[in-house]
Coordinates of C-alpha atoms in Angstrom, one line a residue:
X1 CA 129.6 74.1 76.2
X2 CA 131.4 75.2 73.0
X3 CA 132.2 72.5 70.5
X4 CA 134.9 74.0 68.6
X5 CA 137.5 77.0 68.2
X6 CA 135.9 80.4 68.4
X7 CA 137.0 82.7 65.9
X8 CA 137.1 85.7 67.9
X9 CA 139.3 84.0 70.3
X10 CA 141.9 82.9 67.2
X11 CA 141.6 86.1 65.6
X12 CA 142.5 87.8 68.5
X13 CA 145.3 85.6 69.2
X14 CA 146.6 86.0 66.2
X15 CA 146.8 89.3 66.4
X16 CA 148.5 89.7 69.7
X17 CA 151.3 87.4 68.2
X18 CA 151.7 89.7 65.5
X19 CA 151.5 93.0 67.9
X20 CA 154.1 91.7 70.5
X21 CA 156.3 90.6 67.6
X22 CA 156.1 94.0 66.3
X23 CA 157.1 95.2 69.9
X24 CA 159.8 93.4 70.8
X25 CA 161.4 93.6 67.6
X26 CA 160.8 97.5 67.3
X27 CA 162.3 97.9 71.3
X28 CA 165.5 95.2 70.8
X29 CA 165.7 96.7 67.2
X30 CA 169.5 95.5 67.1
X31 CA 168.9 91.9 68.1
X32 CA 165.7 91.6 65.9
X33 CA 165.5 88.0 63.9
X34 CA 166.1 87.4 60.8
X35 CA 163.1 87.4 57.8
X36 CA 163.3 84.1 57.8
X37 CA 162.3 83.0 61.3
X38 CA 159.6 86.2 61.6
X39 CA 157.8 84.6 58.5
X40 CA 157.6 80.9 60.2
X41 CA 156.5 82.4 63.4
X42 CA 153.8 84.0 61.2
X43 CA 153.1 81.0 59.1
X44 CA 153.1 78.7 62.4
X45 CA 150.5 81.1 64.3
X46 CA 148.2 81.9 61.4
X47 CA 148.6 77.9 60.4
X48 CA 147.5 76.8 64.0
X49 CA 144.4 79.7 65.0
X50 CA 142.9 80.1 61.8
X51 CA 142.4 76.6 60.9
X52 CA 142.2 74.8 64.2
X53 CA 139.4 77.8 64.5
X54 CA 137.9 76.4 60.9
X55 CA 138.2 72.6 61.1
X56 CA 137.0 72.1 64.5
X57 CA 134.2 74.1 63.3
X58 CA 133.6 72.6 59.8
X59 CA 134.2 68.9 61.2
X60 CA 131.9 68.8 64.7
X61 CA 129.4 66.7 62.7
X62 CA 131.1 65.0 60.5
X63 CA 130.5 60.8 61.4
X64 CA 133.7 59.7 63.2
X65 CA 135.2 57.3 60.9
X66 CA 135.1 60.2 58.4
X67 CA 136.5 62.6 61.2
X68 CA 139.5 60.3 62.0
X69 CA 140.0 59.6 58.2
X70 CA 140.5 63.5 57.6
X71 CA 141.9 64.0 60.7
X72 CA 145.1 61.5 59.7
X73 CA 145.0 62.8 56.4
X74 CA 145.4 66.1 56.8
X75 CA 147.9 65.9 59.4
X76 CA 150.3 63.5 57.4
X77 CA 150.1 66.0 54.5
X78 CA 150.8 69.2 56.7
X79 CA 153.8 67.2 58.3
X80 CA 154.9 65.8 54.8
X81 CA 154.8 69.6 53.6
X82 CA 156.9 70.7 56.6
X83 CA 159.4 67.5 56.2
X84 CA 160.6 68.0 52.8
X85 CA 160.5 72.1 52.6
X86 CA 162.6 71.7 55.8
X87 CA 165.3 69.3 54.5
X88 CA 165.8 71.5 51.2
X89 CA 165.9 74.8 53.6
X90 CA 168.4 72.9 56.4
X91 CA 170.6 72.3 53.8
X92 CA 170.5 76.0 51.6
X93 CA 171.2 77.1 55.4
X94 CA 173.7 74.3 56.7
X95 CA 174.9 73.0 54.5
X96 CA 173.3 69.2 55.2
X97 CA 169.6 68.4 55.9
X98 CA 169.7 68.5 59.4
X99 CA 169.0 72.0 62.1
X100 CA 171.2 74.1 63.2
X101 CA 174.0 73.1 65.6
X102 CA 172.6 69.8 65.0
X103 CA 173.9 67.3 67.5
X104 CA 171.6 64.3 68.5
X105 CA 170.0 64.3 65.7
X106 CA 173.1 63.6 64.0
X107 CA 174.4 61.2 66.6
X108 CA 171.1 58.9 66.1
X109 CA 171.6 59.1 62.3
X110 CA 175.1 58.0 62.4
X111 CA 174.8 55.4 65.1
X112 CA 171.7 53.7 62.7
X113 CA 174.2 53.6 60.0
X114 CA 176.8 51.9 61.9
X115 CA 174.0 49.0 62.7
X116 CA 172.8 49.1 59.2
X117 CA 174.6 45.6 58.3
X118 CA 174.6 44.1 61.5
X119 CA 172.2 41.5 63.3
X120 CA 169.4 41.7 65.0
X121 CA 171.3 40.1 67.9
X122 CA 174.4 42.1 67.7
X123 CA 171.8 45.3 67.6
X124 CA 169.7 44.2 71.1
X125 CA 173.4 43.1 73.0
X126 CA 175.0 46.8 72.4
X127 CA 172.0 48.0 72.8
X128 CA 170.2 46.7 75.7
X129 CA 172.3 44.3 77.4
X130 CA 176.1 45.9 76.9
X131 CA 175.0 49.4 77.6
X132 CA 174.9 50.8 81.2
X133 CA 171.7 53.0 80.1
X134 CA 168.4 52.8 78.5
X135 CA 167.6 56.2 77.6
X136 CA 167.7 56.7 73.8
X137 CA 167.9 52.5 72.9
X138 CA 165.3 52.6 71.7
X139 CA 165.2 55.1 69.2
X140 CA 168.4 54.1 68.2
X141 CA 167.0 50.5 68.0
X142 CA 163.9 51.5 65.9
X143 CA 166.2 53.8 63.8
X144 CA 168.7 51.1 62.8
X145 CA 165.7 49.1 61.5
X146 CA 164.8 51.2 59.6
X147 CA 167.8 51.9 58.0
X148 CA 167.5 48.2 57.1
X149 CA 164.9 49.2 54.7
X150 CA 165.7 52.6 54.0
X151 CA 169.1 52.7 53.7
X152 CA 171.4 56.1 54.3
X153 CA 168.2 57.9 53.2
X154 CA 167.6 61.0 55.5
X155 CA 164.2 61.8 53.9
X156 CA 162.5 58.9 54.2
X157 CA 162.8 58.3 57.7
X158 CA 161.2 61.7 58.2
X159 CA 158.5 60.7 56.3
X160 CA 157.8 57.8 58.8
X161 CA 158.1 60.5 61.5
X162 CA 155.2 62.2 59.4
X163 CA 153.0 59.1 59.8
X164 CA 153.7 58.7 63.4
X165 CA 152.6 62.2 64.1
X166 CA 149.4 62.2 62.4
X167 CA 148.5 58.6 64.1
X168 CA 149.4 60.7 67.5
X169 CA 146.6 62.6 66.6
X170 CA 144.1 59.9 65.9
X171 CA 145.1 58.2 69.5
X172 CA 144.8 61.6 71.1
X173 CA 140.8 61.5 69.9
X174 CA 140.5 58.3 71.1
X175 CA 141.8 59.5 74.6
X176 CA 140.4 62.5 75.2
X177 CA 136.6 61.2 73.3
X178 CA 136.9 58.3 76.6
X179 CA 137.9 61.0 79.2
X180 CA 135.6 64.5 78.4
X181 CA 133.8 63.9 75.3
X182 CA 133.2 63.1 71.7
X183 CA 133.4 67.2 71.0
X184 CA 136.3 68.2 73.3
X185 CA 138.0 64.5 71.7
X186 CA 137.5 66.4 68.6
X187 CA 138.7 70.0 69.3
X188 CA 141.5 68.4 71.2
X189 CA 142.7 65.9 68.2
X190 CA 142.4 69.1 66.0
X191 CA 145.0 71.1 68.2
X192 CA 147.6 68.1 67.8
X193 CA 146.9 68.7 64.4
X194 CA 147.9 71.8 63.9
X195 CA 150.2 72.5 66.7
X196 CA 153.6 73.8 65.1
X197 CA 155.7 72.0 67.6
X198 CA 154.6 68.8 67.0
X199 CA 155.0 69.7 62.8
X200 CA 158.4 71.0 63.8
X201 CA 159.9 67.5 64.9
X202 CA 158.8 65.3 61.9
X203 CA 161.5 67.1 60.2
X204 CA 164.4 66.2 62.6
X205 CA 165.9 62.9 63.1
X206 CA 165.0 63.5 66.9
X207 CA 163.3 60.8 68.8
X208 CA 160.4 63.1 70.1
X209 CA 157.6 62.0 67.1
X210 CA 158.0 58.7 68.0
X211 CA 158.6 59.1 71.6
X212 CA 155.5 61.0 71.5
X213 CA 153.3 58.4 70.0
X214 CA 154.5 55.4 72.1
X215 CA 153.6 58.0 75.1
X216 CA 150.0 58.7 73.6
X217 CA 149.2 54.7 72.6
X218 CA 150.7 54.3 76.3
X219 CA 147.8 56.4 77.9
X220 CA 145.2 55.6 75.8
X221 CA 145.7 51.8 75.5
X222 CA 145.7 52.1 80.0
X223 CA 142.8 54.2 79.6
X224 CA 141.0 51.7 77.6
X225 CA 142.3 49.5 80.1
X226 CA 141.1 50.7 82.9
X227 CA 137.5 51.7 81.8
X228 CA 137.0 48.8 79.9
X229 CA 134.6 46.3 81.7
X230 CA 136.3 43.4 79.5
X231 CA 140.0 43.1 79.6
X232 CA 142.3 40.1 78.8
X233 CA 146.6 39.1 78.8
X234 CA 146.4 41.5 75.2
X235 CA 144.6 44.2 76.9
X236 CA 147.1 44.3 79.6
X237 CA 150.3 43.6 77.7
X238 CA 150.4 46.2 75.6
X239 CA 150.2 48.8 78.2
X240 CA 152.9 47.0 79.6
X241 CA 155.4 47.1 76.6
X242 CA 154.7 50.6 76.0
X243 CA 155.1 51.7 79.6
X244 CA 158.9 49.8 79.5
X245 CA 159.7 51.4 75.9
X246 CA 159.2 54.6 76.9
X247 CA 162.0 53.8 79.5
X248 CA 163.9 53.5 76.5
X249 CA 163.3 56.8 75.4
X250 CA 163.6 59.1 78.5
X251 CA 163.4 57.1 81.7
X252 CA 161.8 60.4 83.5
X253 CA 159.4 59.7 80.7
X254 CA 158.6 56.0 81.8
X255 CA 158.6 56.9 85.4
X256 CA 156.3 59.7 85.3
X257 CA 154.1 57.3 82.7
X258 CA 154.1 54.6 85.7
X259 CA 153.4 57.2 88.4
X260 CA 150.4 58.2 86.3
X261 CA 149.0 54.7 85.7
X262 CA 149.3 54.0 89.8
X263 CA 147.4 57.1 90.4
X264 CA 144.7 56.5 88.3
X265 CA 144.3 53.0 89.4
X266 CA 144.2 54.6 93.4
X267 CA 142.2 57.5 92.4
X268 CA 139.7 56.5 89.6
X269 CA 136.0 56.0 91.0
X270 CA 135.2 52.1 91.5
X271 CA 132.3 53.4 89.1
X272 CA 135.1 53.4 86.0
X273 CA 137.4 50.7 87.8
X274 CA 135.5 48.1 89.1
X275 CA 137.4 46.6 92.6
X276 CA 138.2 43.4 91.8
X277 CA 140.1 44.7 88.7
X278 CA 141.7 47.4 90.9
X279 CA 142.6 44.7 93.4
X280 CA 143.9 42.4 90.3
X281 CA 145.8 45.5 88.6
X282 CA 147.7 46.6 92.1
X283 CA 148.6 42.9 92.8
X284 CA 150.0 43.2 88.9
X285 CA 151.6 46.6 89.2
X286 CA 153.7 45.1 92.5
X287 CA 154.7 41.9 90.5
X288 CA 155.8 43.6 87.9
X289 CA 157.7 46.6 90.2
X290 CA 159.7 44.0 91.8
X291 CA 160.6 41.7 88.6
X292 CA 162.1 44.7 86.9
X293 CA 163.4 46.8 89.7
X294 CA 166.9 45.2 89.7
X295 CA 167.6 45.8 86.6
X296 CA 169.4 48.9 84.7
X297 CA 166.0 51.0 84.9
X298 CA 166.3 50.7 88.3
X299 CA 170.0 51.6 88.7
X300 CA 169.4 54.6 85.8
X301 CA 166.5 56.3 88.0
X302 CA 168.3 56.1 91.4
X303 CA 171.4 57.6 90.0
X304 CA 168.7 60.2 88.6
X305 CA 167.4 61.1 92.1
X306 CA 170.8 61.1 93.5
X307 CA 171.8 63.7 91.2
X308 CA 168.8 65.8 90.8
X309 CA 169.9 68.8 92.8
X310 CA 173.7 68.5 91.6
X311 CA 172.4 68.1 87.7
X312 CA 170.1 71.3 88.2
X313 CA 172.8 73.4 89.9
X314 CA 175.2 72.5 87.4
X315 CA 173.2 73.3 84.7
X316 CA 172.2 76.9 86.0
X317 CA 176.2 77.2 86.5
X318 CA 177.2 76.4 83.1
X319 CA 174.2 79.0 81.6
X320 CA 175.7 81.3 83.9
X321 CA 179.3 80.6 82.6
X322 CA 177.7 81.7 79.3
X323 CA 177.0 84.9 79.8
X324 CA 173.7 84.3 81.3
X325 CA 174.4 85.7 84.6
X326 CA 170.2 85.8 85.5
X327 CA 170.3 82.0 85.0
X328 CA 170.6 81.4 89.1
X329 CA 167.3 82.7 89.8
X330 CA 165.7 80.1 87.3
X331 CA 165.0 77.4 90.4
X332 CA 162.9 75.1 90.5
X333 CA 160.8 77.2 92.9
X334 CA 160.4 79.8 90.5
X335 CA 159.7 77.7 87.3
X336 CA 157.2 74.9 88.8
X337 CA 154.2 77.8 89.6
X338 CA 154.4 78.3 85.5
X339 CA 155.0 74.8 84.6
X340 CA 151.5 74.7 82.4
X341 CA 152.3 77.7 79.9
X342 CA 156.1 77.2 79.3
X343 CA 158.1 77.7 77.5
X344 CA 158.2 81.0 76.6
X345 CA 159.0 82.4 72.7
X346 CA 162.3 83.6 71.8
X347 CA 161.9 86.5 70.1
X348 CA 165.1 88.0 69.8
X349 CA 168.5 87.0 67.9
X350 CA 170.9 85.7 71.0
X351 CA 173.3 83.0 71.4
X352 CA 172.5 81.8 67.7
X353 CA 169.8 80.1 69.2
X354 CA 168.4 79.7 65.7
X355 CA 166.0 76.4 66.4
X356 CA 164.3 78.4 69.1
X357 CA 163.5 81.0 67.0
X358 CA 162.0 79.1 64.5
X359 CA 159.4 77.9 66.9
X360 CA 158.8 81.3 68.3
X361 CA 155.2 81.2 67.2
X362 CA 154.8 77.5 68.1
X363 CA 156.0 78.5 71.9
X364 CA 153.7 81.5 71.4
X365 CA 150.5 78.9 71.0
X366 CA 151.6 77.1 74.0
X367 CA 151.5 80.1 76.4
X368 CA 147.9 81.3 74.5
X369 CA 146.6 77.7 75.0
X370 CA 147.6 78.1 78.8
X371 CA 145.1 80.3 79.6
X372 CA 142.4 77.5 78.7
X373 CA 144.3 74.4 80.4
X374 CA 144.1 76.9 83.9
X375 CA 140.5 76.9 83.4
X376 CA 140.1 73.2 83.0
X377 CA 142.6 72.5 86.0
X378 CA 140.5 74.8 88.3
X379 CA 137.1 73.2 87.1
X380 CA 138.0 69.4 87.3
X381 CA 139.1 70.3 90.6
X382 CA 137.0 72.9 92.1
X383 CA 133.6 73.0 89.9
X384 CA 133.1 70.0 88.2
X385 CA 135.3 68.1 90.5
X386 CA 135.7 65.5 87.9
X387 CA 139.4 65.4 88.5
X388 CA 139.1 61.3 89.7
X389 CA 138.4 60.7 86.1
X390 CA 141.0 62.9 84.6
X391 CA 143.9 61.5 87.1
X392 CA 145.6 59.1 84.6
X393 CA 145.9 62.1 82.0
X394 CA 146.5 65.2 84.9
X395 CA 148.8 62.8 87.4
X396 CA 151.5 62.4 83.9
X397 CA 151.8 66.1 82.9
X398 CA 151.8 67.5 86.5
X399 CA 154.3 64.5 87.4
X400 CA 156.6 65.0 84.4
X401 CA 156.5 68.6 84.3
X402 CA 157.3 69.2 88.0
X403 CA 160.2 67.0 87.6
X404 CA 161.3 68.8 84.5
X405 CA 160.6 72.6 86.1
X406 CA 162.9 71.4 88.9
X407 CA 165.6 69.8 86.3
X408 CA 167.0 72.9 85.1
X409 CA 165.6 72.4 81.8
X410 CA 162.5 74.6 82.6
X411 CA 162.1 76.8 79.8
X412 CA 163.6 73.7 77.7
X413 CA 160.9 73.3 74.8
X414 CA 162.5 70.0 74.0
X415 CA 162.5 68.9 77.4
X416 CA 159.1 70.0 78.0
X417 CA 157.5 68.2 74.6
X418 CA 156.3 65.2 76.3
X419 CA 153.5 67.1 78.2
X420 CA 152.2 69.1 75.1
X421 CA 149.8 66.4 74.1
X422 CA 147.7 66.1 77.4
X423 CA 148.0 70.1 77.5
X424 CA 146.4 70.3 74.4
X425 CA 143.7 68.2 75.8
X426 CA 143.1 69.9 78.7
X427 CA 143.3 73.4 76.9
X428 CA 140.5 71.8 74.4
X429 CA 138.7 70.8 77.7
X430 CA 138.9 74.8 79.0
X431 CA 137.7 75.9 75.5
X432 CA 134.6 73.6 75.8
X433 CA 133.8 75.0 79.4
X434 CA 134.0 78.9 78.0
X435 CA 131.1 80.7 79.8
X436 CA 131.2 84.9 80.5
X437 CA 133.1 83.8 83.5
X438 CA 135.8 82.1 82.1
X439 CA 136.2 84.4 79.3
X440 CA 136.5 87.5 81.5
X441 CA 139.7 86.0 82.4
X442 CA 140.7 84.9 78.9
X443 CA 140.5 88.6 78.0
X444 CA 142.7 89.4 81.2
X445 CA 145.0 86.6 79.4
X446 CA 145.3 88.8 76.5
X447 CA 146.6 90.7 78.7
X448 CA 149.1 88.7 80.9
X449 CA 150.8 86.7 77.7
X450 CA 152.2 89.7 76.2
X451 CA 153.8 90.9 79.1
X452 CA 155.3 87.5 79.8
X453 CA 157.1 87.3 76.5
X454 CA 158.3 91.0 76.0
X455 CA 159.5 89.9 79.9
X456 CA 161.3 87.2 78.7
X457 CA 163.2 89.1 75.8
X458 CA 163.9 91.6 78.1
X459 CA 165.2 88.4 80.6
X460 CA 166.6 87.1 77.6
X461 CA 168.9 90.3 76.8
X462 CA 169.5 91.6 80.5
X463 CA 171.1 88.5 81.4
X464 CA 173.6 88.8 79.1
X465 CA 174.3 92.2 79.6
X466 CA 172.9 93.3 76.2
X467 CA 170.8 95.8 77.3

């Protein structure tokens, strides 16, 4: 078992990023990214690969409590630095401390200000009773309550995001430890700590950071409930409330989490989930389903299901009308097989996609670690055959990414983000399984990743008639 991220692989991954960035920039010099985006990409990748390799090795033998404290402190500090930096960077670039072409983030901020002086009952009625949908209501509700404390401050809620991001690292550690083991749990937490995409959202007024915290908390508490021999009203109630909260952030996310719970309940080994508990939880699940099936959540889910094909066609038609002539080929059938490695990084300057260019390094990290995810999935199904014990996290990520891959947003980094914490756990598991056989596959992956990235640059430019 490999208990840390090998320096040899981390260094090779970093040099591969530098090499492919140079190739894309030289081949398509006219559309090369600006210097600040190039520097950000280098900082993201250097930070992730070098720090993950170093810290996963240095922290592997320290006591668990000290590990958790160190993990939280480092994760919070990194996120705090980004929050402050991005605040002034965006202010200098856009005139306001919001990202390029800010849409949802500005809306969330303005909505929270509008409810600042409203009573709790008024906010609740407006967002959860009178509103025809529940998606986004949870985050607006939270931000409105926070606004009563922080006022019109933009920076303070993002500092709270940094705390949420650090807490997510700790929860991932507990979840991965319980599913796979202490060593993989620590490596998973280190990956989450330094993952550029997770750091990035702490500096925005978007729901993703809190949404991921609630998601990981649901998976961790549900996993605890399923594996624990002792359970109470409280240990059952907490996962239920967390699950309901997910529906108020993104309906599809709540549905995927519910599916994961049912799947784990059915497929987990009886030695893990006792027969009596399984029957009790199934009965409770049916009762909960009947209770909530007649409300807004059900109507919203039915609408999403009935419009699934129309929404996908509309998305591709819109992209085609904007000049992306090859978007019509990005069907669910094409994108689904790549769901463990998406999204591809944007390394060319087209359509003013500046936010995507900022995250080019982070998306490259996802692509590279995708090779280890594939190793973990292959091993769980065909070699170790321990997929039953991984059924909670595995079924969630497959269900959610499968839905997104068929939705027309298959390469949308923001929509794919909720799958990232589980993918990082699986990638850490894949690293721990490394042997001569699997390392031969990683050597092939060293070639596949640059080809995918260069191919994506060709796709983006060619689909717009720029080649």
